[in-house]
PDB file of C-alpha atoms in Angstrom:
ATOM      1  CA  UNK A   6     -58.799 -59.138  85.170  1.00  0.00           C
ATOM      2  CA  UNK A   7     -55.338 -57.558  85.253  1.00  0.00           C
ATOM      3  CA  UNK A   8     -53.409 -57.003  82.048  1.00  0.00           C
ATOM      4  CA  UNK A   9     -49.802 -55.904  81.598  1.00  0.00           C
ATOM      5  CA  UNK A  10     -48.247 -54.372  78.496  1.00  0.00           C
ATOM      6  CA  UNK A  11     -44.533 -55.086  78.265  1.00  0.00           C
ATOM      7  CA  UNK A  12     -41.988 -53.825  75.733  1.00  0.00           C
ATOM      8  CA  UNK A  13     -39.908 -56.931  74.998  1.00  0.00           C
ATOM      9  CA  UNK A  14     -36.318 -56.958  73.721  1.00  0.00           C
ATOM     10  CA  UNK A  15     -35.772 -53.462  75.085  1.00  0.00           C
ATOM     11  CA  UNK A  16     -34.418 -52.006  78.321  1.00  0.00           C
ATOM     12  CA  UNK A  17     -36.756 -49.005  78.123  1.00  0.00           C
ATOM     13  CA  UNK A  18     -40.339 -48.283  77.139  1.00  0.00           C
ATOM     14  CA  UNK A  19     -41.191 -47.255  73.572  1.00  0.00           C
ATOM     15  CA  UNK A  20     -38.558 -49.670  72.266  1.00  0.00           C
ATOM     16  CA  UNK A  21     -38.622 -53.334  71.323  1.00  0.00           C
ATOM     17  CA  UNK A  22     -41.940 -55.051  70.707  1.00  0.00           C
ATOM     18  CA  UNK A  23     -44.991 -54.447  72.917  1.00  0.00           C
ATOM     19  CA  UNK A  24     -47.085 -57.420  74.017  1.00  0.00           C
ATOM     20  CA  UNK A  25     -50.146 -57.543  76.231  1.00  0.00           C
ATOM     21  CA  UNK A  26     -50.045 -60.259  78.905  1.00  0.00           C
ATOM     22  CA  UNK A  27     -52.924 -61.757  80.889  1.00  0.00           C
ATOM     23  CA  UNK A  28     -51.993 -64.327  83.555  1.00  0.00           C
ATOM     24  CA  UNK A  29     -55.306 -65.854  84.636  1.00  0.00           C
ATOM     25  CA  UNK A  30     -56.676 -68.333  87.157  1.00  0.00           C
ATOM     26  CA  UNK A  31     -58.848 -70.054  84.533  1.00  0.00           C
ATOM     27  CA  UNK A  32     -59.187 -70.042  80.782  1.00  0.00           C
ATOM     28  CA  UNK A  33     -61.517 -67.679  79.005  1.00  0.00           C
ATOM     29  CA  UNK A  34     -63.321 -68.706  75.836  1.00  0.00           C
ATOM     30  CA  UNK A  35     -61.430 -68.327  72.565  1.00  0.00           C
ATOM     31  CA  UNK A  36     -64.032 -65.762  71.525  1.00  0.00           C
ATOM     32  CA  UNK A  37     -63.338 -63.532  74.535  1.00  0.00           C
ATOM     33  CA  UNK A  38     -59.566 -63.871  74.127  1.00  0.00           C
ATOM     34  CA  UNK A  39     -59.880 -62.815  70.484  1.00  0.00           C
ATOM     35  CA  UNK A  40     -62.022 -59.829  71.488  1.00  0.00           C
ATOM     36  CA  UNK A  41     -59.422 -58.749  74.060  1.00  0.00           C
ATOM     37  CA  UNK A  42     -56.678 -59.176  71.462  1.00  0.00           C
ATOM     38  CA  UNK A  43     -58.503 -57.050  68.912  1.00  0.00           C
ATOM     39  CA  UNK A  44     -59.263 -54.411  71.537  1.00  0.00           C
ATOM     40  CA  UNK A  45     -55.548 -54.225  72.385  1.00  0.00           C
ATOM     41  CA  UNK A  46     -54.633 -54.051  68.672  1.00  0.00           C
ATOM     42  CA  UNK A  47     -51.008 -55.025  69.363  1.00  0.00           C
ATOM     43  CA  UNK A  48     -49.086 -57.591  67.340  1.00  0.00           C
ATOM     44  CA  UNK A  49     -49.679 -60.175  70.097  1.00  0.00           C
ATOM     45  CA  UNK A  50     -51.650 -60.702  73.272  1.00  0.00           C
ATOM     46  CA  UNK A  51     -50.520 -63.620  75.456  1.00  0.00           C
ATOM     47  CA  UNK A  52     -52.769 -65.581  77.798  1.00  0.00           C
ATOM     48  CA  UNK A  53     -51.355 -67.895  80.461  1.00  0.00           C
ATOM     49  CA  UNK A  54     -52.836 -70.172  83.140  1.00  0.00           C
ATOM     50  CA  UNK A  55     -50.813 -72.158  85.664  1.00  0.00           C
ATOM     51  CA  UNK A  56     -51.397 -75.893  85.264  1.00  0.00           C
ATOM     52  CA  UNK A  57     -49.461 -77.903  87.844  1.00  0.00           C
ATOM     53  CA  UNK A  58     -45.863 -76.653  87.987  1.00  0.00           C
ATOM     54  CA  UNK A  59     -45.952 -75.220  84.461  1.00  0.00           C
ATOM     55  CA  UNK A  60     -47.927 -72.510  82.708  1.00  0.00           C
ATOM     56  CA  UNK A  61     -50.059 -73.127  79.656  1.00  0.00           C
ATOM     57  CA  UNK A  62     -49.341 -70.266  77.231  1.00  0.00           C
ATOM     58  CA  UNK A  63     -51.265 -69.196  74.121  1.00  0.00           C
ATOM     59  CA  UNK A  64     -50.591 -66.327  71.720  1.00  0.00           C
ATOM     60  CA  UNK A  65     -53.147 -64.383  69.703  1.00  0.00           C
ATOM     61  CA  UNK A  66     -52.783 -61.839  66.906  1.00  0.00           C
ATOM     62  CA  UNK A  67     -55.681 -59.775  65.621  1.00  0.00           C
ATOM     63  CA  UNK A  68     -55.768 -62.257  62.744  1.00  0.00           C
ATOM     64  CA  UNK A  69     -56.022 -65.332  64.988  1.00  0.00           C
ATOM     65  CA  UNK A  70     -54.035 -67.665  67.237  1.00  0.00           C
ATOM     66  CA  UNK A  71     -50.457 -68.555  66.259  1.00  0.00           C
ATOM     67  CA  UNK A  72     -48.178 -71.471  67.148  1.00  0.00           C
ATOM     68  CA  UNK A  73     -45.062 -69.594  68.333  1.00  0.00           C
ATOM     69  CA  UNK A  74     -44.234 -66.068  69.481  1.00  0.00           C
ATOM     70  CA  UNK A  75     -40.953 -65.006  71.020  1.00  0.00           C
ATOM     71  CA  UNK A  76     -41.523 -61.485  72.274  1.00  0.00           C
ATOM     72  CA  UNK A  77     -44.844 -62.304  73.958  1.00  0.00           C
ATOM     73  CA  UNK A  78     -43.204 -65.304  75.657  1.00  0.00           C
ATOM     74  CA  UNK A  79     -40.440 -63.081  76.991  1.00  0.00           C
ATOM     75  CA  UNK A  80     -43.059 -60.537  78.099  1.00  0.00           C
ATOM     76  CA  UNK A  81     -45.086 -63.222  79.907  1.00  0.00           C
ATOM     77  CA  UNK A  82     -41.993 -64.556  81.688  1.00  0.00           C
ATOM     78  CA  UNK A  83     -41.163 -60.983  82.703  1.00  0.00           C
ATOM     79  CA  UNK A  84     -44.634 -60.505  84.232  1.00  0.00           C
ATOM     80  CA  UNK A  85     -44.499 -63.833  86.085  1.00  0.00           C
ATOM     81  CA  UNK A  86     -41.006 -63.313  87.526  1.00  0.00           C
ATOM     82  CA  UNK A  87     -41.658 -59.668  88.452  1.00  0.00           C
ATOM     83  CA  UNK A  88     -45.253 -59.697  89.697  1.00  0.00           C
ATOM     84  CA  UNK A  89     -46.782 -63.172  89.953  1.00  0.00           C
ATOM     85  CA  UNK A  90     -43.979 -65.351  91.352  1.00  0.00           C
ATOM     86  CA  UNK A  91     -41.003 -63.062  92.038  1.00  0.00           C
ATOM     87  CA  UNK A  92     -39.157 -65.856  93.821  1.00  0.00           C
ATOM     88  CA  UNK A  93     -38.797 -68.008  90.691  1.00  0.00           C
ATOM     89  CA  UNK A  94     -35.920 -67.768  88.195  1.00  0.00           C
ATOM     90  CA  UNK A  95     -37.219 -70.303  85.655  1.00  0.00           C
ATOM     91  CA  UNK A  96     -40.620 -70.418  83.990  1.00  0.00           C
ATOM     92  CA  UNK A  97     -41.831 -73.425  81.996  1.00  0.00           C
ATOM     93  CA  UNK A  98     -44.488 -72.913  79.344  1.00  0.00           C
ATOM     94  CA  UNK A  99     -46.541 -75.649  77.693  1.00  0.00           C
ATOM     95  CA  UNK A 100     -47.446 -74.391  74.230  1.00  0.00           C
ATOM     96  CA  UNK A 101     -48.512 -75.407  70.726  1.00  0.00           C
ATOM     97  CA  UNK A 102     -44.779 -75.582  69.970  1.00  0.00           C
ATOM     98  CA  UNK A 103     -44.001 -77.858  72.920  1.00  0.00           C
ATOM     99  CA  UNK A 104     -42.212 -77.003  76.149  1.00  0.00           C
ATOM    100  CA  UNK A 105     -40.566 -73.567  76.220  1.00  0.00           C
ATOM    101  CA  UNK A 106     -38.317 -72.672  79.148  1.00  0.00           C
ATOM    102  CA  UNK A 107     -37.386 -69.108  80.084  1.00  0.00           C
ATOM    103  CA  UNK A 108     -34.610 -68.475  82.615  1.00  0.00           C
ATOM    104  CA  UNK A 109     -34.063 -65.184  84.421  1.00  0.00           C
ATOM    105  CA  UNK A 110     -30.382 -64.163  84.367  1.00  0.00           C
ATOM    106  CA  UNK A 111     -30.007 -60.768  86.011  1.00  0.00           C
ATOM    107  CA  UNK A 112     -31.638 -58.172  83.786  1.00  0.00           C
ATOM    108  CA  UNK A 113     -31.925 -60.673  80.935  1.00  0.00           C
ATOM    109  CA  UNK A 114     -34.477 -63.358  80.181  1.00  0.00           C
ATOM    110  CA  UNK A 115     -33.170 -66.331  78.179  1.00  0.00           C
ATOM    111  CA  UNK A 116     -35.625 -68.282  76.048  1.00  0.00           C
ATOM    112  CA  UNK A 117     -35.074 -71.765  74.624  1.00  0.00           C
ATOM    113  CA  UNK A 118     -36.989 -72.138  71.337  1.00  0.00           C
ATOM    114  CA  UNK A 119     -37.158 -74.713  68.537  1.00  0.00           C
ATOM    115  CA  UNK A 120     -35.332 -73.743  65.351  1.00  0.00           C
ATOM    116  CA  UNK A 121     -36.942 -74.097  61.940  1.00  0.00           C
ATOM    117  CA  UNK A 122     -35.500 -76.239  59.188  1.00  0.00           C
ATOM    118  CA  UNK A 123     -34.898 -74.049  56.149  1.00  0.00           C
ATOM    119  CA  UNK A 124     -35.441 -75.187  52.573  1.00  0.00           C
ATOM    120  CA  UNK A 125     -33.877 -73.098  49.816  1.00  0.00           C
ATOM    121  CA  UNK A 126     -36.448 -71.983  47.240  1.00  0.00           C
ATOM    122  CA  UNK A 127     -36.272 -70.185  43.916  1.00  0.00           C
ATOM    123  CA  UNK A 128     -36.332 -66.397  43.737  1.00  0.00           C
ATOM    124  CA  UNK A 129     -39.427 -65.545  41.697  1.00  0.00           C
ATOM    125  CA  UNK A 130     -40.675 -62.263  40.270  1.00  0.00           C
ATOM    126  CA  UNK A 131     -43.638 -62.198  42.668  1.00  0.00           C
ATOM    127  CA  UNK A 132     -41.128 -61.906  45.531  1.00  0.00           C
ATOM    128  CA  UNK A 133     -39.283 -59.050  43.839  1.00  0.00           C
ATOM    129  CA  UNK A 134     -42.542 -57.186  43.187  1.00  0.00           C
ATOM    130  CA  UNK A 135     -43.790 -57.696  46.748  1.00  0.00           C
ATOM    131  CA  UNK A 136     -40.546 -56.894  48.558  1.00  0.00           C
ATOM    132  CA  UNK A 137     -39.315 -54.143  46.244  1.00  0.00           C
ATOM    133  CA  UNK A 138     -35.783 -55.537  45.805  1.00  0.00           C
ATOM    134  CA  UNK A 139     -34.368 -58.800  44.456  1.00  0.00           C
ATOM    135  CA  UNK A 140     -33.244 -61.133  47.268  1.00  0.00           C
ATOM    136  CA  UNK A 141     -29.887 -62.843  46.958  1.00  0.00           C
ATOM    137  CA  UNK A 142     -31.361 -66.054  48.398  1.00  0.00           C
ATOM    138  CA  UNK A 143     -34.729 -67.200  49.743  1.00  0.00           C
ATOM    139  CA  UNK A 144     -35.516 -69.948  52.257  1.00  0.00           C
ATOM    140  CA  UNK A 145     -38.785 -71.380  53.534  1.00  0.00           C
ATOM    141  CA  UNK A 146     -39.522 -72.688  57.017  1.00  0.00           C
ATOM    142  CA  UNK A 147     -42.775 -71.754  58.735  1.00  0.00           C
ATOM    143  CA  UNK A 148     -42.029 -68.301  57.308  1.00  0.00           C
ATOM    144  CA  UNK A 149     -40.288 -66.965  54.209  1.00  0.00           C
ATOM    145  CA  UNK A 150     -36.708 -65.742  54.812  1.00  0.00           C
ATOM    146  CA  UNK A 151     -35.194 -63.422  52.195  1.00  0.00           C
ATOM    147  CA  UNK A 152     -31.485 -62.629  52.312  1.00  0.00           C
ATOM    148  CA  UNK A 153     -30.698 -59.143  51.020  1.00  0.00           C
ATOM    149  CA  UNK A 154     -27.463 -57.588  49.831  1.00  0.00           C
ATOM    150  CA  UNK A 155     -26.971 -54.974  52.539  1.00  0.00           C
ATOM    151  CA  UNK A 156     -28.127 -53.583  55.857  1.00  0.00           C
ATOM    152  CA  UNK A 157     -29.256 -50.441  54.004  1.00  0.00           C
ATOM    153  CA  UNK A 158     -31.641 -52.488  51.873  1.00  0.00           C
ATOM    154  CA  UNK A 159     -33.148 -54.029  55.010  1.00  0.00           C
ATOM    155  CA  UNK A 160     -33.574 -50.680  56.751  1.00  0.00           C
ATOM    156  CA  UNK A 161     -34.993 -48.871  53.710  1.00  0.00           C
ATOM    157  CA  UNK A 162     -37.388 -51.599  52.604  1.00  0.00           C
ATOM    158  CA  UNK A 163     -40.989 -50.568  51.906  1.00  0.00           C
ATOM    159  CA  UNK A 164     -42.775 -53.770  50.820  1.00  0.00           C
ATOM    160  CA  UNK A 165     -46.230 -54.044  49.283  1.00  0.00           C
ATOM    161  CA  UNK A 166     -48.389 -55.596  51.999  1.00  0.00           C
ATOM    162  CA  UNK A 167     -51.089 -56.888  49.663  1.00  0.00           C
ATOM    163  CA  UNK A 168     -48.536 -58.605  47.443  1.00  0.00           C
ATOM    164  CA  UNK A 169     -46.778 -60.093  50.494  1.00  0.00           C
ATOM    165  CA  UNK A 170     -49.985 -61.959  51.302  1.00  0.00           C
ATOM    166  CA  UNK A 171     -49.620 -63.968  48.080  1.00  0.00           C
ATOM    167  CA  UNK A 172     -46.155 -65.295  48.965  1.00  0.00           C
ATOM    168  CA  UNK A 173     -45.480 -68.595  50.734  1.00  0.00           C
ATOM    169  CA  UNK A 174     -44.917 -68.657  54.481  1.00  0.00           C
ATOM    170  CA  UNK A 175     -46.841 -67.258  57.425  1.00  0.00           C
ATOM    171  CA  UNK A 176     -44.536 -64.235  57.896  1.00  0.00           C
ATOM    172  CA  UNK A 177     -41.850 -62.643  55.745  1.00  0.00           C
ATOM    173  CA  UNK A 178     -38.406 -61.873  57.169  1.00  0.00           C
ATOM    174  CA  UNK A 179     -35.695 -59.934  55.379  1.00  0.00           C
ATOM    175  CA  UNK A 180     -32.133 -60.071  56.650  1.00  0.00           C
ATOM    176  CA  UNK A 181     -28.579 -59.030  55.812  1.00  0.00           C
ATOM    177  CA  UNK A 182     -25.161 -59.083  57.435  1.00  0.00           C
ATOM    178  CA  UNK A 183     -24.926 -56.228  59.922  1.00  0.00           C
ATOM    179  CA  UNK A 184     -22.307 -53.552  60.446  1.00  0.00           C
ATOM    180  CA  UNK A 185     -22.445 -53.269  64.244  1.00  0.00           C
ATOM    181  CA  UNK A 186     -24.341 -56.557  64.731  1.00  0.00           C
ATOM    182  CA  UNK A 187     -23.889 -60.013  63.275  1.00  0.00           C
ATOM    183  CA  UNK A 188     -27.143 -59.645  61.356  1.00  0.00           C
ATOM    184  CA  UNK A 189     -30.015 -57.219  60.936  1.00  0.00           C
ATOM    185  CA  UNK A 190     -33.578 -58.021  59.957  1.00  0.00           C
ATOM    186  CA  UNK A 191     -37.164 -56.876  59.668  1.00  0.00           C
ATOM    187  CA  UNK A 192     -40.349 -58.940  59.900  1.00  0.00           C
ATOM    188  CA  UNK A 193     -43.727 -58.495  58.199  1.00  0.00           C
ATOM    189  CA  UNK A 194     -46.963 -60.355  58.929  1.00  0.00           C
ATOM    190  CA  UNK A 195     -49.838 -58.925  56.856  1.00  0.00           C
ATOM    191  CA  UNK A 196     -51.509 -62.357  56.776  1.00  0.00           C
ATOM    192  CA  UNK A 197     -51.968 -61.940  60.547  1.00  0.00           C
ATOM    193  CA  UNK A 198     -53.093 -58.298  60.280  1.00  0.00           C
ATOM    194  CA  UNK A 199     -49.653 -57.157  61.506  1.00  0.00           C
ATOM    195  CA  UNK A 200     -47.962 -55.061  58.796  1.00  0.00           C
ATOM    196  CA  UNK A 201     -44.569 -55.030  60.570  1.00  0.00           C
ATOM    197  CA  UNK A 202     -43.664 -56.936  63.718  1.00  0.00           C
ATOM    198  CA  UNK A 203     -41.195 -54.649  65.559  1.00  0.00           C
ATOM    199  CA  UNK A 204     -39.073 -57.482  67.030  1.00  0.00           C
ATOM    200  CA  UNK A 205     -39.921 -61.059  66.107  1.00  0.00           C
ATOM    201  CA  UNK A 206     -38.569 -63.840  68.319  1.00  0.00           C
ATOM    202  CA  UNK A 207     -39.993 -66.711  66.255  1.00  0.00           C
ATOM    203  CA  UNK A 208     -38.542 -65.044  63.161  1.00  0.00           C
ATOM    204  CA  UNK A 209     -35.093 -65.464  64.668  1.00  0.00           C
ATOM    205  CA  UNK A 210     -35.750 -69.198  64.805  1.00  0.00           C
ATOM    206  CA  UNK A 211     -35.275 -68.852  61.029  1.00  0.00           C
ATOM    207  CA  UNK A 212     -32.737 -66.018  60.951  1.00  0.00           C
ATOM    208  CA  UNK A 213     -30.234 -67.410  63.476  1.00  0.00           C
ATOM    209  CA  UNK A 214     -29.916 -70.902  61.911  1.00  0.00           C
ATOM    210  CA  UNK A 215     -29.150 -69.241  58.573  1.00  0.00           C
ATOM    211  CA  UNK A 216     -26.525 -66.834  59.883  1.00  0.00           C
ATOM    212  CA  UNK A 217     -24.929 -69.387  62.213  1.00  0.00           C
ATOM    213  CA  UNK A 218     -24.225 -71.519  59.159  1.00  0.00           C
ATOM    214  CA  UNK A 219     -23.182 -68.612  56.951  1.00  0.00           C
ATOM    215  CA  UNK A 220     -20.886 -66.952  59.514  1.00  0.00           C
ATOM    216  CA  UNK A 221     -19.576 -70.197  60.986  1.00  0.00           C
ATOM    217  CA  UNK A 222     -20.360 -69.363  64.611  1.00  0.00           C
ATOM    218  CA  UNK A 223     -23.114 -70.173  67.070  1.00  0.00           C
ATOM    219  CA  UNK A 224     -23.166 -67.058  69.271  1.00  0.00           C
ATOM    220  CA  UNK A 225     -24.707 -64.095  67.472  1.00  0.00           C
ATOM    221  CA  UNK A 226     -26.020 -60.652  68.360  1.00  0.00           C
ATOM    222  CA  UNK A 227     -28.986 -59.823  66.145  1.00  0.00           C
ATOM    223  CA  UNK A 228     -30.723 -56.496  65.644  1.00  0.00           C
ATOM    224  CA  UNK A 229     -34.273 -56.015  64.395  1.00  0.00           C
ATOM    225  CA  UNK A 230     -34.151 -52.779  62.434  1.00  0.00           C
ATOM    226  CA  UNK A 231     -37.774 -51.670  62.758  1.00  0.00           C
ATOM    227  CA  UNK A 232     -38.628 -48.124  63.782  1.00  0.00           C
ATOM    228  CA  UNK A 233     -38.724 -49.287  67.429  1.00  0.00           C
ATOM    229  CA  UNK A 234     -35.660 -51.536  67.183  1.00  0.00           C
ATOM    230  CA  UNK A 235     -34.622 -54.445  69.370  1.00  0.00           C
ATOM    231  CA  UNK A 236     -31.519 -56.474  70.221  1.00  0.00           C
ATOM    232  CA  UNK A 237     -31.447 -60.263  70.643  1.00  0.00           C
ATOM    233  CA  UNK A 238     -28.487 -62.193  72.070  1.00  0.00           C
ATOM    234  CA  UNK A 239     -28.680 -65.617  70.459  1.00  0.00           C
ATOM    235  CA  UNK A 240     -27.047 -69.024  70.634  1.00  0.00           C
ATOM    236  CA  UNK A 241     -27.662 -71.580  67.903  1.00  0.00           C
ATOM    237  CA  UNK A 242     -27.852 -75.170  69.170  1.00  0.00           C
ATOM    238  CA  UNK A 243     -28.907 -77.090  66.079  1.00  0.00           C
ATOM    239  CA  UNK A 244     -32.561 -77.922  66.663  1.00  0.00           C
ATOM    240  CA  UNK A 245     -32.872 -75.172  69.280  1.00  0.00           C
ATOM    241  CA  UNK A 246     -32.161 -71.440  69.453  1.00  0.00           C
ATOM    242  CA  UNK A 247     -31.537 -69.621  72.722  1.00  0.00           C
ATOM    243  CA  UNK A 248     -32.533 -65.937  72.695  1.00  0.00           C
ATOM    244  CA  UNK A 249     -31.884 -63.462  75.485  1.00  0.00           C
ATOM    245  CA  UNK A 250     -33.267 -59.987  75.876  1.00  0.00           C
ATOM    246  CA  UNK A 251     -34.484 -57.397  78.325  1.00  0.00           C
ATOM    247  CA  UNK A 252     -38.001 -56.106  78.922  1.00  0.00           C
ATOM    248  CA  UNK A 253     -39.654 -52.960  80.256  1.00  0.00           C
ATOM    249  CA  UNK A 254     -43.112 -52.563  81.781  1.00  0.00           C
ATOM    250  CA  UNK A 255     -45.190 -50.009  79.888  1.00  0.00           C
ATOM    251  CA  UNK A 256     -48.561 -50.278  81.678  1.00  0.00           C
ATOM    252  CA  UNK A 257     -50.904 -52.236  83.903  1.00  0.00           C
ATOM    253  CA  UNK A 258     -54.665 -52.152  83.557  1.00  0.00           C
ATOM    254  CA  UNK A 259     -57.863 -53.800  84.727  1.00  0.00           C
ATOM    255  CA  UNK A 260     -60.006 -55.314  81.970  1.00  0.00           C
ATOM    256  CA  UNK A 261     -63.709 -55.162  82.691  1.00  0.00           C
ATOM    257  CA  UNK A 262     -66.105 -57.428  80.796  1.00  0.00           C
TER     258      UNK A 262
END
């Protein structure tokens, strides 16, 4: 079985967020897909099978299957439009989060994702101890979103991974207003055995709704300030978020089992 590793939200390898992608004729067992995921040891491995005109898409972390993943969706669309069906410009994915559509626009791939409703929650000492700084504001959707005072705080953050596991939310995102970008962020997922997610698409389904409201505009350029870094071109549409980015092929391999 062929597997691709794609660096998503980057125009060159060694940037953005790497995802492994397997586009298959038939589904493997969940056990085998988890074994492949753990062997890859990346933040996500995506598995897709064409069903009718659409693809069924599932995402796995080393800690288990998740309900939404942006960078692995972009990576899968990149593989399909480059190697599987190079004549297509739109890929439709049936997923645990409903229908996701990715459109190829030149060098960019534009994803249409659901946005999360954010509920403001109290800043508690457990957050301060886990994150290492006191957030200005905290919101809860699927994940916990902490708004920090400055871009420097986001970039310099060194959270306690064990203490993060005790906080609400599946992932933790920290964000601040950017200097060169509308906003900057970092994402941490120790509950999924992913200490830091280099560029988190589903995280921006929390981050973009917040900053669209705070900045009073719907078109935003976001930067994920991990060591790899990644840029997302986003449009907030209320219950949806459009995210565009580039991708680069790192490797292809044959999996033997």
